[in-house]
Coordinates of C-alpha atoms in Angstrom, one line a residue:
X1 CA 19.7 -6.7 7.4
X2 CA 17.6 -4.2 8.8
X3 CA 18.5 -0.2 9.4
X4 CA 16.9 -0.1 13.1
X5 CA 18.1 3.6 13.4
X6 CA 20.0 6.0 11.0
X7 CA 23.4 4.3 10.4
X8 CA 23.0 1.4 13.0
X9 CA 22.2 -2.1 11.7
X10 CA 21.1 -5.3 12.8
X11 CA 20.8 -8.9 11.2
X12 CA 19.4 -11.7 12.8
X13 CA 18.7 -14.5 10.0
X14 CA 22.7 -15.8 10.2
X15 CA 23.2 -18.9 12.5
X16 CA 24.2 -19.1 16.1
X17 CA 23.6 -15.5 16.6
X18 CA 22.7 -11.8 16.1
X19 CA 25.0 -9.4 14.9
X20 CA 24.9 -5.5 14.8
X21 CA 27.0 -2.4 12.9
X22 CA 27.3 1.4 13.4
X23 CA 28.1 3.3 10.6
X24 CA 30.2 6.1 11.8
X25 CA 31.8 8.9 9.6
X26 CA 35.0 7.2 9.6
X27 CA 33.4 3.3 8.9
X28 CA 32.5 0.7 10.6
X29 CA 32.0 -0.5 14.1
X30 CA 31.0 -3.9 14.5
X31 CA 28.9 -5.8 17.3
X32 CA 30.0 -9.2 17.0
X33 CA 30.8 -11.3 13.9
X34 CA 29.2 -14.4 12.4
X35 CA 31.1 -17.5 13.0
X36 CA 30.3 -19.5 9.7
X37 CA 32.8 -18.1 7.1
X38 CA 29.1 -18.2 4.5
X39 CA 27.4 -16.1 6.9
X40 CA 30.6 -13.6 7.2
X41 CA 31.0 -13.4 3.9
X42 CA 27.1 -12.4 3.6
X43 CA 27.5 -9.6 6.5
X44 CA 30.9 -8.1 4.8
X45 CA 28.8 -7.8 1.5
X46 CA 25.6 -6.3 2.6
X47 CA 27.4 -3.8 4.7
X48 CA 29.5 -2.7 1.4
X49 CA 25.8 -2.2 -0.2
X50 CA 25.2 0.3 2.6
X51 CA 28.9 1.9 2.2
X52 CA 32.3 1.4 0.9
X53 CA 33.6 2.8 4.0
X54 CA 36.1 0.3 6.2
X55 CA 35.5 -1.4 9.4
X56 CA 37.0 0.1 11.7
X57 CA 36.9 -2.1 15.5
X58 CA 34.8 -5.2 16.6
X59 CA 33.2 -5.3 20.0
X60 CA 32.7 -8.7 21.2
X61 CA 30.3 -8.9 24.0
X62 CA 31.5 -12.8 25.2
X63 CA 33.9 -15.3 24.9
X64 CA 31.9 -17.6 23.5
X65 CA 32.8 -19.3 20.4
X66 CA 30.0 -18.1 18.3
X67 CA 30.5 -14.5 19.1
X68 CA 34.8 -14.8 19.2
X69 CA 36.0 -17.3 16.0
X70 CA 34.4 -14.9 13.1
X71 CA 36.5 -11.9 14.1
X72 CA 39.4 -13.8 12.0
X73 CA 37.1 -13.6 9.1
X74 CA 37.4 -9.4 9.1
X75 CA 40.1 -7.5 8.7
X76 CA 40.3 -5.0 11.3
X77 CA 43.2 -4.0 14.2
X78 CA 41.2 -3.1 16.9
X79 CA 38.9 -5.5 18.4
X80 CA 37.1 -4.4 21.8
X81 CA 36.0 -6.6 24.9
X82 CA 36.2 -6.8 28.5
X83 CA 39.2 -7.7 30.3
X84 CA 37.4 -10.9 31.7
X85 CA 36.8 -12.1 28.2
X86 CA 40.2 -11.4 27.1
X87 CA 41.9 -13.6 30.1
X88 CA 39.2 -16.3 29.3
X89 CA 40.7 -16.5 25.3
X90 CA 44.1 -16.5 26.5
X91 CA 42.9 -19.2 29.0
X92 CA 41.9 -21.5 26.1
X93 CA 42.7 -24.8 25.7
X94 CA 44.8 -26.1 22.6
X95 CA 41.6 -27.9 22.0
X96 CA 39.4 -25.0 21.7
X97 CA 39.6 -24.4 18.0
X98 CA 39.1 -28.4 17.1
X99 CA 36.4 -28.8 19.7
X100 CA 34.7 -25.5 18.3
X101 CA 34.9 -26.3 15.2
X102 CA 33.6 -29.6 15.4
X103 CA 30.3 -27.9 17.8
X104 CA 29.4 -25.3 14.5
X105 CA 29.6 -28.1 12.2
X106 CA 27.4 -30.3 13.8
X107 CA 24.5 -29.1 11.7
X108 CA 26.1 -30.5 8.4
X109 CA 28.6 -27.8 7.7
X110 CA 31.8 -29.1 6.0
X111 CA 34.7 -28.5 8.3
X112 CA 37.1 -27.5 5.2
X113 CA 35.0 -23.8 5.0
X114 CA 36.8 -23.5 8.4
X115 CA 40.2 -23.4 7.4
X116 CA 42.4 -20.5 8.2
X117 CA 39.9 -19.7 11.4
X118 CA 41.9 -18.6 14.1
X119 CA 41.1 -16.6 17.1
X120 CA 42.0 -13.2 17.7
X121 CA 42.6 -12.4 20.8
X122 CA 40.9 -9.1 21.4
X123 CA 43.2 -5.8 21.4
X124 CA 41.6 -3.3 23.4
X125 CA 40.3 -4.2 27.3
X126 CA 38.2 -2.6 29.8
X127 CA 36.5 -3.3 33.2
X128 CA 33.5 -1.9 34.0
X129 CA 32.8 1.0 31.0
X130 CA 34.6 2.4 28.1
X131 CA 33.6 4.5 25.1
X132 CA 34.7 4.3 21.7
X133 CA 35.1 7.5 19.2
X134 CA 34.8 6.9 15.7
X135 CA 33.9 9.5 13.4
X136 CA 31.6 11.6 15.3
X137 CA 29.8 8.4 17.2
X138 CA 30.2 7.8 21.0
X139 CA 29.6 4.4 21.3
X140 CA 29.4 3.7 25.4
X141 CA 30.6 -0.5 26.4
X142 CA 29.1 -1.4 29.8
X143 CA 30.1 -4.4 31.9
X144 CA 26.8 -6.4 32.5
X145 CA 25.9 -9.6 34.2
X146 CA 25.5 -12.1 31.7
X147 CA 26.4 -15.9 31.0
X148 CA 29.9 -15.5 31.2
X149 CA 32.0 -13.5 33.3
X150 CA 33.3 -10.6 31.3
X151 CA 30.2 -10.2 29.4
X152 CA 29.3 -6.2 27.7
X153 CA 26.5 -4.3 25.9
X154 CA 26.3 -1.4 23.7
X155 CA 24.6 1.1 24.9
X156 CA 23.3 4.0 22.1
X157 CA 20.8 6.0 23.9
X158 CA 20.5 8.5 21.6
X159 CA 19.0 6.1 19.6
X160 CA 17.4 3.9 22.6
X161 CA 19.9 1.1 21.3
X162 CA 20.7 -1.8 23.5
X163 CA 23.0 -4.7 21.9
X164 CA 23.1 -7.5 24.7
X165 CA 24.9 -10.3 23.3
X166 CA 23.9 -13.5 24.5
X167 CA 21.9 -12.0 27.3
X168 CA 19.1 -11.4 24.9
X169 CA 19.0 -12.9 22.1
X170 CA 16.0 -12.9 19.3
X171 CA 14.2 -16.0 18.2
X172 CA 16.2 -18.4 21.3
X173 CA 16.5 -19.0 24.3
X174 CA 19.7 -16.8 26.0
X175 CA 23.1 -19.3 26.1
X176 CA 23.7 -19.9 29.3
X177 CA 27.3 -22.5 29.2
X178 CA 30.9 -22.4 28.5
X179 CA 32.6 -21.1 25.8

């Protein structure tokens, strides 16, 4: 994990993805979660190093599988994303958790670290741009083209901050297909 500005965090070593935190006053705010229950485990203990504080929302930015199925691995009652991404979890097939699953083990992991995993559907929506207050942070959400229709950054440009989800991701290629 590295601090790339004072209290906002990044860590791009776990699978699948990147993910980001803002340590407000209050706690946490999270920019997406890890998908592998090994690699959420890993993110809710280094982020206890840095504080014992609580986490407070997740933003996710898509409704990809990667970025949606570890929000069930962190306890928190507000989870953030646009409207389009919300409709689109709704929208999911029965099939989706199964045929998830079966996608992030492909690389060997053993489907029994899955169990429990369920998807939370998201409990705050916007359309085009909403900001979120937490202990003295403004954190402004933007609607933004992207690979899926409801996709959203995080925009901190006090601190010249951009998380993109998918739409830029480091070390691959950007994910351009379904959820």
């Amino acid at each position: 994990m590295q601090e790339i500005a004072p209290g906002v965090y990044v860590e791009t070593n776990f699978r699948r993805l990147n993910v980001g935190a803002i340590l407000t006053d209050d706690g946490f705010v999270l920019i997406d979660t890890p998908p592998y229950p090994e690699d959420a485990r890993r993110w809710r203990d280094m982020l206890a190093e840095v504080s014992e504080k609580p986490i407070l929302a997740i933003v996710s930015t898509d409704c990809h599988r990667d970025r949606v199925i570890g929000n069930c691995w962190f306890n928190t009652r507000v989870t953030v994303a646009h409207e389009d991404t919300i409709n689109q979890i709704r929208g999911f097939p029965s099939s989706f958790m199964e045929t998830a699953i079966e996608a992030l083990c492909n690389g060997g992991m053993e489907r029994s670290s899955f169990a429990g995993v369920r998807i939370q559907v998201p409990t705050v929506g916007f359309t085009r741009r909403m900001q979120l207050r937490y202990g003295g942070w403004i954190i402004p959400l933007l609607s933004m083209p992207g690979p899926t229709p409801g996709n959203l950054w995080v925009h901190l440009p006090e601190q010249r901050i951009l998380f993109t989800g998918d739409s830029v991701v480091v070390n691959q290629h950007p994910y351009i297909s379904s959820p």
